mmCIF file of C-alpha atoms in Angstrom:
data_model
loop_
_atom_site.group_PDB
_atom_site.id
_atom_site.type_symbol
_atom_site.label_atom_id
_atom_site.label_comp_id
_atom_site.label_asym_id
_atom_site.label_seq_id
_atom_site.Cartn_x
_atom_site.Cartn_y
_atom_site.Cartn_z
ATOM 1 C CA MET A 65 85.628 -271.998 -34.658
ATOM 2 C CA GLY A 66 83.989 -274.355 -32.052
ATOM 3 C CA LYS A 67 80.682 -275.730 -30.895
ATOM 4 C CA SER A 68 77.754 -273.602 -31.961
ATOM 5 C CA THR A 69 75.215 -276.230 -32.817
ATOM 6 C CA PRO A 70 73.535 -278.893 -30.603
ATOM 7 C CA PRO A 71 75.119 -282.527 -30.559
ATOM 8 C CA PHE A 72 73.724 -284.933 -33.021
ATOM 9 C CA LEU A 73 70.598 -286.683 -32.267
ATOM 10 C CA GLY A 74 72.013 -290.060 -33.334
ATOM 11 C CA ARG A 75 71.539 -292.787 -36.114
ATOM 12 C CA GLY A 76 67.764 -292.161 -36.053
ATOM 13 C CA LEU A 77 68.337 -289.203 -38.195
ATOM 14 C CA LEU A 78 69.680 -291.500 -40.950
ATOM 15 C CA LYS A 79 66.104 -292.647 -41.724
ATOM 16 C CA LEU A 80 65.252 -289.131 -42.954
ATOM 17 C CA PHE A 81 68.069 -289.212 -45.727
ATOM 18 C CA PRO A 82 69.382 -291.457 -48.371
ATOM 19 C CA LYS A 83 71.918 -294.085 -47.272
ATOM 20 C CA PHE A 84 75.611 -293.263 -47.945
ATOM 21 C CA ASP A 85 78.526 -295.550 -48.705
ATOM 22 C CA HIS A 86 79.786 -296.053 -45.210
ATOM 23 C CA ASP A 87 82.693 -298.156 -46.548
ATOM 24 C CA SER A 88 84.124 -294.654 -47.132
ATOM 25 C CA TRP A 89 84.761 -294.501 -43.450
ATOM 26 C CA THR A 90 87.047 -297.507 -43.652
ATOM 27 C CA GLY A 91 90.407 -296.656 -42.206
ATOM 28 C CA LEU A 92 89.252 -293.898 -39.956
ATOM 29 C CA ALA A 93 88.901 -296.140 -36.928
ATOM 30 C CA SER A 94 92.494 -297.138 -37.112
ATOM 31 C CA HIS A 95 94.011 -293.748 -37.241
ATOM 32 C CA CYS A 96 93.682 -293.107 -33.451
ATOM 33 C CA SER A 97 93.349 -296.768 -32.402
ATOM 34 C CA ASP A 98 96.827 -296.524 -30.469
ATOM 35 C CA ALA A 99 95.840 -293.398 -28.525
ATOM 36 C CA GLN A 100 95.954 -293.640 -24.771
ATOM 37 C CA PRO A 101 94.290 -291.519 -22.111
ATOM 38 C CA ILE A 102 96.445 -289.582 -19.758
ATOM 39 C CA ASN A 103 97.989 -291.860 -17.217
ATOM 40 C CA GLY A 104 97.958 -291.709 -13.564
ATOM 41 C CA SER A 105 101.685 -290.681 -13.168
ATOM 42 C CA GLU A 106 101.047 -287.468 -15.260
ATOM 43 C CA PHE A 107 98.015 -286.583 -13.046
ATOM 44 C CA LEU A 108 100.317 -286.843 -9.918
ATOM 45 C CA GLN A 109 102.943 -284.659 -11.639
ATOM 46 C CA ARG A 110 100.184 -282.000 -12.159
ATOM 47 C CA GLN A 111 99.135 -282.141 -8.656
ATOM 48 C CA GLU A 112 102.713 -281.862 -7.341
ATOM 49 C CA LYS A 113 103.320 -278.777 -9.476
ATOM 50 C CA LEU A 114 100.052 -277.224 -8.294
ATOM 51 C CA ALA A 115 101.022 -278.031 -4.730
ATOM 52 C CA LYS A 116 104.335 -276.311 -5.045
ATOM 53 C CA ILE A 117 102.718 -273.224 -6.501
ATOM 54 C CA LEU A 118 100.367 -273.057 -3.560
ATOM 55 C CA TYR A 119 103.002 -273.480 -1.081
ATOM 56 C CA ASP A 120 105.246 -270.829 -2.634
ATOM 57 C CA ASN A 121 102.313 -268.395 -2.829
ATOM 58 C CA GLY A 122 101.244 -269.049 0.773
ATOM 59 C CA ALA A 123 97.926 -270.338 -0.546
ATOM 60 C CA SER A 124 95.629 -272.609 1.455
ATOM 61 C CA ALA A 125 94.238 -274.659 -1.280
ATOM 62 C CA TYR A 126 92.980 -275.006 -4.852
ATOM 63 C CA ILE A 127 89.261 -275.861 -5.339
ATOM 64 C CA ALA A 128 87.489 -276.830 -8.503
ATOM 65 C CA GLU A 129 84.207 -278.376 -9.445
ATOM 66 C CA PRO A 130 83.585 -280.995 -12.279
ATOM 67 C CA GLY A 131 84.969 -279.530 -15.563
ATOM 68 C CA ALA A 132 88.147 -278.935 -17.376
ATOM 69 C CA ASN A 133 90.264 -277.974 -14.440
ATOM 70 C CA ALA A 134 88.959 -280.680 -12.194
ATOM 71 C CA GLN A 135 89.615 -282.990 -15.104
ATOM 72 C CA TYR A 136 93.115 -281.761 -15.479
ATOM 73 C CA PHE A 137 94.101 -282.149 -11.820
ATOM 74 C CA GLY A 138 91.774 -284.908 -10.623
ATOM 75 C CA ASN A 139 90.191 -286.770 -13.567
ATOM 76 C CA ILE A 140 86.699 -285.453 -12.793
ATOM 77 C CA SER A 141 84.898 -284.065 -15.915
ATOM 78 C CA LYS A 142 81.311 -282.937 -16.414
ATOM 79 C CA ALA A 143 80.754 -286.270 -18.202
ATOM 80 C CA THR A 144 81.770 -288.277 -15.071
ATOM 81 C CA TRP A 145 79.755 -285.991 -12.674
ATOM 82 C CA ARG A 146 76.928 -283.880 -13.863
ATOM 83 C CA LEU A 147 76.786 -280.490 -12.296
ATOM 84 C CA SER A 148 73.697 -279.643 -10.034
ATOM 85 C CA GLU A 149 72.819 -277.400 -7.196
ATOM 86 C CA ARG A 150 74.671 -279.800 -4.861
ATOM 87 C CA PRO A 151 78.365 -279.196 -5.246
ATOM 88 C CA LEU A 152 80.946 -281.869 -5.486
ATOM 89 C CA LEU A 153 84.410 -280.257 -5.016
ATOM 90 C CA LEU A 154 87.861 -281.267 -5.762
ATOM 91 C CA MET A 155 90.312 -279.809 -3.074
ATOM 92 C CA ILE A 156 94.103 -279.864 -3.390
ATOM 93 C CA PHE A 157 96.355 -278.303 -0.784
ATOM 94 C CA PRO A 158 99.969 -278.423 -0.083
ATOM 95 C CA ALA A 159 101.596 -280.281 2.807
ATOM 96 C CA LEU A 160 105.225 -280.705 3.934
ATOM 97 C CA GLU A 161 106.243 -284.228 4.461
ATOM 98 C CA GLU A 162 110.016 -284.877 5.342
ATOM 99 C CA ALA A 163 110.929 -281.451 3.747
ATOM 100 C CA ASN A 164 109.059 -282.305 0.470
ATOM 101 C CA ILE A 165 106.007 -280.436 -0.754
ATOM 102 C CA VAL A 166 103.354 -282.956 -1.524
ATOM 103 C CA ALA A 167 99.883 -282.618 -2.799
ATOM 104 C CA LYS A 168 96.861 -283.733 -0.666
ATOM 105 C CA VAL A 169 93.599 -284.331 -2.418
ATOM 106 C CA THR A 170 90.113 -284.209 -0.858
ATOM 107 C CA ILE A 171 86.750 -284.671 -2.370
ATOM 108 C CA ILE A 172 83.871 -282.826 -0.852
ATOM 109 C CA THR A 173 80.608 -284.798 -1.710
ATOM 110 C CA PRO A 174 77.008 -284.858 -0.933
ATOM 111 C CA ALA A 175 76.576 -287.522 1.678
ATOM 112 C CA PHE A 176 73.993 -289.490 -0.157
ATOM 113 C CA GLU A 177 76.419 -289.492 -3.195
ATOM 114 C CA GLU A 178 79.452 -290.533 -1.272
ATOM 115 C CA THR A 179 79.526 -294.230 -2.590
ATOM 116 C CA ARG A 180 79.375 -292.957 -6.252
ATOM 117 C CA ALA A 181 81.972 -290.252 -5.483
ATOM 118 C CA ARG A 182 84.324 -292.959 -4.253
ATOM 119 C CA GLN A 183 83.903 -294.796 -7.420
ATOM 120 C CA LEU A 184 85.439 -291.922 -9.387
ATOM 121 C CA SER A 185 88.945 -292.668 -10.649
ATOM 122 C CA VAL A 186 90.589 -289.782 -8.716
ATOM 123 C CA PRO A 187 94.413 -290.020 -8.913
ATOM 124 C CA GLY A 188 96.420 -288.965 -5.797
ATOM 125 C CA PHE A 189 98.134 -290.455 -2.606
ATOM 126 C CA ASP A 190 95.453 -291.164 0.063
ATOM 127 C CA VAL A 191 92.625 -289.282 -1.457
ATOM 128 C CA SER A 192 90.166 -288.510 1.321
ATOM 129 C CA TYR A 193 86.349 -288.091 1.009
ATOM 130 C CA ILE A 194 84.409 -285.726 3.174
ATOM 131 C CA SER A 195 80.578 -285.675 3.007
ATOM 132 C CA TRP A 196 77.979 -283.109 3.789
ATOM 133 C CA ALA A 197 74.538 -283.815 4.811
ATOM 134 C CA GLU A 198 71.441 -282.171 3.230
ATOM 135 C CA ASP A 199 70.964 -280.080 6.412
ATOM 136 C CA GLU A 200 74.717 -278.915 6.431
ATOM 137 C CA ASP A 201 76.401 -276.145 4.559
ATOM 138 C CA PRO A 202 78.722 -277.814 2.083
ATOM 139 C CA TYR A 203 81.107 -274.746 2.169
ATOM 140 C CA THR A 204 81.439 -274.755 5.958
ATOM 141 C CA VAL A 205 82.279 -278.538 5.713
ATOM 142 C CA ALA A 206 84.888 -277.822 3.009
ATOM 143 C CA LEU A 207 86.641 -275.006 4.988
ATOM 144 C CA HIS A 208 86.464 -277.236 8.147
ATOM 145 C CA ALA A 209 88.675 -279.759 6.236
ATOM 146 C CA LEU A 210 91.241 -276.827 5.825
ATOM 147 C CA SER A 211 91.019 -275.403 9.166
ATOM 148 C CA ALA A 212 93.207 -278.184 10.644
ATOM 149 C CA LEU A 213 96.009 -277.003 8.491
ATOM 150 C CA GLU A 214 96.161 -273.524 10.200
ATOM 151 C CA ILE A 215 96.873 -271.859 6.943
ATOM 152 C CA GLU A 216 95.346 -268.443 6.533
ATOM 153 C CA GLY A 217 96.464 -267.726 2.934
ATOM 154 C CA PRO A 218 94.074 -267.305 0.001
ATOM 155 C CA ILE A 219 91.957 -270.036 -1.417
ATOM 156 C CA TYR A 220 92.411 -270.369 -5.184
ATOM 157 C CA VAL A 221 89.398 -271.467 -7.222
ATOM 158 C CA ASP A 222 88.665 -272.559 -10.765
ATOM 159 C CA GLY A 223 88.124 -269.438 -12.608
ATOM 160 C CA MET A 224 85.133 -270.966 -14.448
ATOM 161 C CA MET A 225 83.560 -272.131 -11.175
ATOM 162 C CA ARG A 226 79.876 -271.042 -10.704
ATOM 163 C CA TYR A 227 79.518 -267.948 -8.702
ATOM 164 C CA PHE A 228 77.135 -269.359 -5.985
ATOM 165 C CA ILE A 229 79.911 -271.796 -5.050
ATOM 166 C CA VAL A 230 82.627 -268.980 -4.899
ATOM 167 C CA ASP A 231 80.165 -266.907 -2.832
ATOM 168 C CA GLY A 232 79.424 -269.807 -0.427
ATOM 169 C CA LEU A 233 83.103 -270.389 0.158
ATOM 170 C CA GLN A 234 83.694 -266.778 0.868
ATOM 171 C CA LYS A 235 80.813 -266.556 3.320
ATOM 172 C CA ALA A 236 82.064 -269.578 5.029
ATOM 173 C CA ALA A 237 85.434 -268.025 5.345
ATOM 174 C CA PRO A 238 85.042 -264.266 5.815
ATOM 175 C CA GLY A 239 88.674 -263.728 6.946
ATOM 176 C CA VAL A 240 90.083 -265.620 3.980
ATOM 177 C CA ARG A 241 90.372 -264.197 0.358
ATOM 178 C CA VAL A 242 88.840 -266.561 -2.124
ATOM 179 C CA MET A 243 90.202 -265.678 -5.502
ATOM 180 C CA SER A 244 90.452 -267.075 -9.045
ATOM 181 C CA ALA A 245 93.644 -268.977 -9.531
ATOM 182 C CA PRO A 246 96.607 -266.929 -10.711
ATOM 183 C CA LEU A 247 98.529 -267.263 -13.898
ATOM 184 C CA GLU A 248 100.993 -269.620 -12.499
ATOM 185 C CA VAL A 249 98.288 -272.015 -12.043
ATOM 186 C CA THR A 250 96.342 -271.533 -15.229
ATOM 187 C CA GLN A 251 99.552 -271.862 -17.270
ATOM 188 C CA LEU A 252 99.879 -275.345 -15.966
ATOM 189 C CA ARG A 253 96.989 -276.348 -18.125
ATOM 190 C CA ALA A 254 97.704 -273.894 -20.971
ATOM 191 C CA ARG A 255 101.222 -275.558 -21.705
ATOM 192 C CA LYS A 256 100.484 -279.027 -22.912
ATOM 193 C CA SER A 257 102.601 -282.127 -22.170
ATOM 194 C CA GLN A 258 103.618 -284.491 -24.918
ATOM 195 C CA ALA A 259 100.856 -286.874 -23.956
ATOM 196 C CA GLU A 260 98.333 -284.062 -24.404
ATOM 197 C CA LEU A 261 99.829 -283.003 -27.647
ATOM 198 C CA ASP A 262 99.725 -286.618 -28.933
ATOM 199 C CA LEU A 263 95.902 -286.726 -28.279
ATOM 200 C CA LEU A 264 95.238 -283.286 -29.798
ATOM 201 C CA ARG A 265 97.396 -284.287 -32.864
ATOM 202 C CA CYS A 266 95.482 -287.494 -33.553
ATOM 203 C CA ALA A 267 92.029 -285.965 -32.810
ATOM 204 C CA ASN A 268 92.624 -282.993 -35.227
ATOM 205 C CA GLU A 269 94.112 -285.205 -37.978
ATOM 206 C CA VAL A 270 91.407 -287.634 -38.048
ATOM 207 C CA THR A 271 88.851 -284.776 -38.182
ATOM 208 C CA VAL A 272 90.503 -283.485 -41.413
ATOM 209 C CA LEU A 273 90.434 -287.089 -42.713
ATOM 210 C CA CYS A 274 86.686 -287.246 -41.902
ATOM 211 C CA ILE A 275 86.005 -284.000 -43.816
ATOM 212 C CA ARG A 276 87.852 -285.311 -46.807
ATOM 213 C CA ALA A 277 85.835 -288.697 -46.715
ATOM 214 C CA VAL A 278 82.589 -286.690 -46.575
ATOM 215 C CA GLN A 279 83.769 -284.519 -49.477
ATOM 216 C CA ALA A 280 84.209 -287.567 -51.640
ATOM 217 C CA GLN A 281 80.531 -288.414 -51.146
ATOM 218 C CA MET A 282 78.963 -285.220 -51.709
ATOM 219 C CA TYR A 283 77.190 -283.994 -54.966
ATOM 220 C CA ILE A 284 75.480 -280.950 -56.232
ATOM 221 C CA GLY A 285 72.002 -280.812 -54.716
ATOM 222 C CA ILE A 286 72.829 -282.557 -51.382
ATOM 223 C CA ARG A 287 71.392 -280.688 -48.423
ATOM 224 C CA GLU A 288 73.324 -279.326 -45.322
ATOM 225 C CA SER A 289 71.332 -281.513 -42.996
ATOM 226 C CA GLN A 290 72.492 -284.658 -45.058
ATOM 227 C CA VAL A 291 76.072 -283.704 -44.768
ATOM 228 C CA ARG A 292 75.688 -283.088 -41.097
ATOM 229 C CA VAL A 293 74.635 -286.760 -40.777
ATOM 230 C CA MET A 294 77.613 -287.912 -42.867
ATOM 231 C CA ILE A 295 80.175 -286.025 -40.809
ATOM 232 C CA ASP A 296 78.735 -287.432 -37.670
ATOM 233 C CA GLU A 297 78.958 -290.960 -38.987
ATOM 234 C CA ALA A 298 82.578 -290.304 -40.137
ATOM 235 C CA LEU A 299 83.538 -288.774 -36.721
ATOM 236 C CA ALA A 300 81.863 -291.654 -34.973
ATOM 237 C CA ALA A 301 83.716 -294.181 -37.046
ATOM 238 C CA ALA A 302 86.933 -292.322 -36.180
ATOM 239 C CA GLY A 303 86.260 -293.012 -32.454
ATOM 240 C CA LEU A 304 85.450 -289.442 -31.437
ATOM 241 C CA THR A 305 82.860 -288.674 -28.747
ATOM 242 C CA GLU A 306 80.835 -285.572 -28.115
ATOM 243 C CA ARG A 307 80.903 -284.878 -31.803
ATOM 244 C CA TRP A 308 79.580 -281.678 -33.423
ATOM 245 C CA ALA A 309 79.649 -280.059 -36.834
ATOM 246 C CA LEU A 310 78.607 -276.823 -38.533
ATOM 247 C CA VAL A 311 77.756 -277.387 -42.304
ATOM 248 C CA LEU A 312 77.047 -274.318 -44.409
ATOM 249 C CA PHE A 313 76.686 -273.808 -48.155
ATOM 250 C CA GLY A 314 77.226 -270.700 -50.223
ATOM 251 C CA GLU A 315 75.926 -267.450 -48.690
ATOM 252 C CA ASN A 316 74.897 -269.353 -45.482
ATOM 253 C CA ALA A 317 78.543 -269.349 -44.462
ATOM 254 C CA ALA A 318 78.600 -265.637 -44.453
ATOM 255 C CA LEU A 319 77.047 -265.886 -40.870
ATOM 256 C CA PRO A 320 80.067 -267.567 -39.040
ATOM 257 C CA HIS A 321 77.770 -269.792 -37.034
ATOM 258 C CA GLY A 322 75.109 -270.281 -39.597
ATOM 259 C CA SER A 323 71.485 -269.214 -40.373
ATOM 260 C CA GLY A 324 69.431 -272.246 -39.302
ATOM 261 C CA SER A 325 68.389 -273.040 -42.935
ATOM 262 C CA ASP A 326 68.938 -276.343 -44.786
ATOM 263 C CA ARG A 327 70.313 -275.153 -48.065
ATOM 264 C CA ALA A 328 70.687 -277.429 -51.042
ATOM 265 C CA LEU A 329 74.331 -277.252 -52.547
ATOM 266 C CA GLY A 330 74.418 -275.284 -55.839
ATOM 267 C CA LYS A 331 77.325 -275.432 -58.403
ATOM 268 C CA SER A 332 78.567 -271.990 -57.497
ATOM 269 C CA ASP A 333 78.491 -272.657 -53.705
ATOM 270 C CA PHE A 334 81.592 -273.187 -51.486
ATOM 271 C CA ILE A 335 80.992 -275.863 -48.717
ATOM 272 C CA LEU A 336 81.999 -274.856 -45.210
ATOM 273 C CA ILE A 337 82.468 -277.653 -42.654
ATOM 274 C CA ASP A 338 83.500 -276.841 -39.092
ATOM 275 C CA ALA A 339 83.676 -279.969 -36.929
ATOM 276 C CA GLY A 340 85.336 -281.656 -34.008
ATOM 277 C CA GLY A 341 84.904 -284.023 -31.116
ATOM 278 C CA LEU A 342 86.740 -285.618 -28.211
ATOM 279 C CA LEU A 343 89.539 -288.112 -27.943
ATOM 280 C CA PHE A 344 89.930 -289.177 -24.290
ATOM 281 C CA GLU A 345 88.596 -285.646 -23.269
ATOM 282 C CA TYR A 346 90.795 -283.728 -25.710
ATOM 283 C CA ASN A 347 89.252 -281.517 -28.493
ATOM 284 C CA SER A 348 89.579 -281.304 -32.233
ATOM 285 C CA ASP A 349 88.346 -278.257 -34.137
ATOM 286 C CA VAL A 350 88.925 -278.046 -37.755
ATOM 287 C CA THR A 351 87.270 -275.942 -40.407
ATOM 288 C CA ARG A 352 87.537 -276.453 -44.262
ATOM 289 C CA THR A 353 85.899 -274.480 -46.955
ATOM 290 C CA PHE A 354 86.097 -276.394 -50.157
ATOM 291 C CA MET A 355 84.370 -277.197 -53.508
ATOM 292 C CA LEU A 356 83.472 -280.367 -55.419
ATOM 293 C CA ARG A 357 84.874 -281.399 -58.816
ATOM 294 C CA ASP A 358 81.450 -280.544 -60.437
ATOM 295 C CA SER A 359 81.439 -276.945 -58.671
ATOM 296 C CA SER A 360 81.780 -273.714 -60.627
ATOM 297 C CA ILE A 361 82.967 -271.193 -58.048
ATOM 298 C CA PRO A 362 83.085 -267.542 -59.048
ATOM 299 C CA LEU A 363 86.694 -266.216 -59.472
ATOM 300 C CA GLU A 364 85.934 -263.638 -56.773
ATOM 301 C CA HIS A 365 85.255 -266.266 -54.277
ATOM 302 C CA THR A 366 88.236 -268.470 -55.084
ATOM 303 C CA THR A 367 90.418 -265.205 -54.700
ATOM 304 C CA ILE A 368 89.077 -264.680 -51.267
ATOM 305 C CA TRP A 369 89.771 -268.380 -50.485
ATOM 306 C CA TYR A 370 93.380 -267.997 -51.250
ATOM 307 C CA ASP A 371 93.598 -264.632 -49.451
ATOM 308 C CA VAL A 372 92.309 -266.293 -46.293
ATOM 309 C CA HIS A 373 94.788 -269.118 -46.882
ATOM 310 C CA THR A 374 97.720 -266.639 -47.035
ATOM 311 C CA ALA A 375 96.304 -264.950 -43.722
ATOM 312 C CA GLN A 376 96.532 -268.229 -42.029
ATOM 313 C CA THR A 377 99.982 -268.959 -43.315
ATOM 314 C CA LEU A 378 101.245 -265.496 -42.266
ATOM 315 C CA ALA A 379 99.709 -265.996 -38.648
ATOM 316 C CA HIS A 380 101.345 -269.356 -38.430
ATOM 317 C CA VAL A 381 104.753 -268.093 -39.305
ATOM 318 C CA THR A 382 104.399 -265.076 -36.888
ATOM 319 C CA ALA A 383 103.360 -267.389 -33.935
ATOM 320 C CA ARG A 384 106.456 -268.128 -31.824
ATOM 321 C CA GLU A 385 107.529 -268.383 -28.251
ATOM 322 C CA GLY A 386 107.647 -264.950 -26.711
ATOM 323 C CA VAL A 387 105.415 -263.264 -29.184
ATOM 324 C CA ASN A 388 102.411 -261.380 -27.964
ATOM 325 C CA THR A 389 99.182 -263.208 -28.981
ATOM 326 C CA SER A 390 97.704 -259.918 -30.329
ATOM 327 C CA ALA A 391 100.568 -259.768 -32.816
ATOM 328 C CA VAL A 392 99.499 -263.104 -34.402
ATOM 329 C CA ASP A 393 95.888 -261.718 -34.727
ATOM 330 C CA LYS A 394 97.225 -258.383 -36.189
ATOM 331 C CA VAL A 395 99.242 -259.934 -39.063
ATOM 332 C CA ALA A 396 96.388 -261.881 -40.377
ATOM 333 C CA ARG A 397 93.926 -258.955 -39.909
ATOM 334 C CA ASP A 398 96.344 -256.498 -41.520
ATOM 335 C CA TRP A 399 96.851 -258.741 -44.604
ATOM 336 C CA LEU A 400 93.116 -259.155 -45.121
ATOM 337 C CA ASP A 401 92.506 -255.424 -44.542
ATOM 338 C CA GLY A 402 95.127 -254.748 -47.208
ATOM 339 C CA ARG A 403 93.447 -256.917 -49.680
ATOM 340 C CA GLY A 404 90.251 -254.953 -49.308
ATOM 341 C CA TYR A 405 88.460 -256.887 -46.798
ATOM 342 C CA LYS A 406 88.429 -254.484 -43.859
ATOM 343 C CA GLY A 407 85.422 -255.109 -41.682
ATOM 344 C CA TYR A 408 84.789 -258.594 -43.066
ATOM 345 C CA PHE A 409 87.077 -260.523 -40.710
ATOM 346 C CA THR A 410 84.659 -260.369 -37.844
ATOM 347 C CA HIS A 411 86.114 -262.516 -35.040
ATOM 348 C CA ARG A 412 89.367 -263.203 -33.293
ATOM 349 C CA LEU A 413 92.039 -265.106 -35.039
ATOM 350 C CA GLY A 414 92.016 -268.192 -32.713
ATOM 351 C CA HIS A 415 91.547 -269.709 -29.305
ATOM 352 C CA GLY A 416 93.382 -272.093 -26.998
ATOM 353 C CA ILE A 417 92.404 -275.729 -27.332
ATOM 354 C CA GLY A 418 92.855 -278.715 -25.076
ATOM 355 C CA LEU A 419 90.323 -280.180 -22.420
ATOM 356 C CA GLU A 420 88.068 -277.362 -23.698
ATOM 357 C CA ASP A 421 87.411 -276.432 -27.289
ATOM 358 C CA HIS A 422 87.734 -272.862 -26.474
ATOM 359 C CA GLU A 423 90.198 -272.070 -23.575
ATOM 360 C CA ALA A 424 92.858 -269.444 -22.658
ATOM 361 C CA PRO A 425 95.002 -268.082 -24.055
ATOM 362 C CA TYR A 426 93.381 -266.505 -27.121
ATOM 363 C CA LEU A 427 94.785 -265.092 -30.373
ATOM 364 C CA ARG A 428 93.024 -261.652 -30.398
ATOM 365 C CA GLY A 429 93.726 -258.019 -30.299
ATOM 366 C CA GLY A 430 93.761 -256.063 -26.982
ATOM 367 C CA THR A 431 95.611 -258.594 -25.020
ATOM 368 C CA ASP A 432 99.237 -258.920 -23.646
ATOM 369 C CA ASP A 433 99.291 -262.591 -23.364
ATOM 370 C CA ILE A 434 102.637 -264.053 -24.341
ATOM 371 C CA ILE A 435 102.920 -267.299 -26.414
ATOM 372 C CA ARG A 436 104.742 -270.149 -24.541
ATOM 373 C CA THR A 437 106.116 -273.546 -25.478
ATOM 374 C CA GLY A 438 103.330 -276.031 -25.125
ATOM 375 C CA ASN A 439 100.502 -273.608 -25.945
ATOM 376 C CA ALA A 440 98.070 -274.825 -28.488
ATOM 377 C CA PHE A 441 95.797 -272.648 -30.418
ATOM 378 C CA SER A 442 93.323 -272.555 -33.329
ATOM 379 C CA ASN A 443 94.394 -270.425 -36.339
ATOM 380 C CA GLU A 444 91.105 -269.497 -38.259
ATOM 381 C CA PRO A 445 90.968 -266.459 -40.326
ATOM 382 C CA GLY A 446 87.658 -265.909 -42.271
ATOM 383 C CA ILE A 447 86.035 -263.474 -44.577
ATOM 384 C CA TYR A 448 82.129 -263.043 -44.365
ATOM 385 C CA ILE A 449 80.353 -260.906 -46.756
ATOM 386 C CA GLU A 450 76.622 -261.266 -45.961
ATOM 387 C CA GLY A 451 74.392 -262.280 -48.826
ATOM 388 C CA LYS A 452 77.359 -263.414 -50.818
ATOM 389 C CA VAL A 453 79.996 -265.823 -49.308
ATOM 390 C CA GLY A 454 81.688 -266.880 -46.234
ATOM 391 C CA ILE A 455 85.200 -268.495 -46.068
ATOM 392 C CA ARG A 456 86.979 -269.782 -43.024
ATOM 393 C CA LEU A 457 90.035 -272.014 -42.739
ATOM 394 C CA GLU A 458 91.025 -273.454 -39.322
ATOM 395 C CA ASP A 459 93.904 -275.636 -38.188
ATOM 396 C CA CYS A 460 95.215 -276.006 -34.641
ATOM 397 C CA PHE A 461 98.860 -275.601 -33.902
ATOM 398 C CA TYR A 462 101.261 -275.988 -30.931
ATOM 399 C CA ILE A 463 104.459 -274.352 -29.954
ATOM 400 C CA ASP A 464 107.231 -276.921 -29.815
ATOM 401 C CA GLU A 465 110.259 -277.036 -27.625
ATOM 402 C CA GLY A 466 112.207 -274.823 -30.270
ATOM 403 C CA GLY A 467 109.604 -272.248 -29.900
ATOM 404 C CA ASN A 468 108.187 -272.780 -33.407
ATOM 405 C CA ALA A 469 104.531 -273.229 -34.356
ATOM 406 C CA VAL A 470 103.624 -276.632 -35.619
ATOM 407 C CA PHE A 471 100.158 -277.637 -37.122
ATOM 408 C CA LEU A 472 98.517 -280.431 -35.293
ATOM 409 C CA THR A 473 97.330 -281.633 -38.699
ATOM 410 C CA LYS A 474 100.900 -281.626 -40.150
ATOM 411 C CA GLY A 475 100.972 -285.476 -40.204
ATOM 412 C CA ILE A 476 98.083 -285.671 -42.751
ATOM 413 C CA GLY A 477 99.247 -282.525 -44.876
ATOM 414 C CA GLY A 478 98.638 -279.639 -42.603
ATOM 415 C CA GLN A 479 96.650 -276.623 -44.228
ATOM 416 C CA ALA A 480 94.237 -277.235 -46.933
ATOM 417 C CA ARG A 481 96.030 -277.392 -50.249
ATOM 418 C CA SER A 482 93.365 -275.669 -52.452
ATOM 419 C CA PRO A 483 89.706 -275.261 -52.678
ATOM 420 C CA LEU A 484 89.449 -278.654 -54.092
ATOM 421 C CA TYR A 485 91.718 -280.377 -51.790
ATOM 422 C CA PRO A 486 90.798 -279.721 -48.237
#
């Protein structure tokens, strides 16, 4: 489902709760120990592909600020450069060199931050840095860097860029169209490489392993807040950063993002854990609804669990290259409606996942997006009956070269096996 709760406050929270057996986290650290960040050559390939699209479309440049798109093309994330009112911009534009289209990379930086900007690990051949002083307009400075190219085509910008920056660029270049990057550009990030899939796979696998490790230490009477601390400890031991988790017991899970209470686990309560984190900037996002050996779950609730599981399976089988994303949502929704839950599956089936926990394309109704090889999505049907029960099962998957859906969690068993075996 994704981040809906604040990041954990740290180990100090452990003082509030009983100590748990952290030996249970043994083995989690080794699962992703061989994982490697995206290497420099892959960044260069991304820039070259972008430059060719820009050239073919007659576009002047692509501009992004720190975030997922700047991370994808220039290794500049919000973690490495915090956003402020003073823009730092990544500019990539095409150039012809000996009949070859090459990518030129320029960083527009506040002058007093130029030294720090030059310390960023920005891939590219002859990356240039242009600074703007406090009494200068940064957008005029940015456009001046492009004026020498004598290109009058549109300027593509990161579609998630803050509006005041887009507005500033447009005012600095009234004769040039400033527009969100088209589908050809956004699909570069939407279709994952093997290196990206390897990171997504390991991050999602180890998140499931963490949930299983936490389940083994839980007991009737434990509180949601205690389990949040446990899952954070497990995710930390696994090597994930920017960790988060949603822990909901019983009827609290009927609100997909929780109620803000701190319920004690009852024997008749299902447990919902939705958790994730980052592995070298790539996200995990897993939800399991499960029980303990000492639980006594009502038959009605167990039936719902298996119906949700079937919906997830049907969606997985339907998701293939060339299929409309809305069709995948529809098959899961139609099944649940047919089982008598019409109106209780209250959110879309899934979202893209990669450098962002929620990113395009999305598995939802009302869209004409087409699934392509390399796309990665969450598959997370759920039933939410307020005052009674909430059940969601979430695994992320990708589309392989053969056009088939493959769970990113396949290596450790894939989908949950049963309410007792998440």
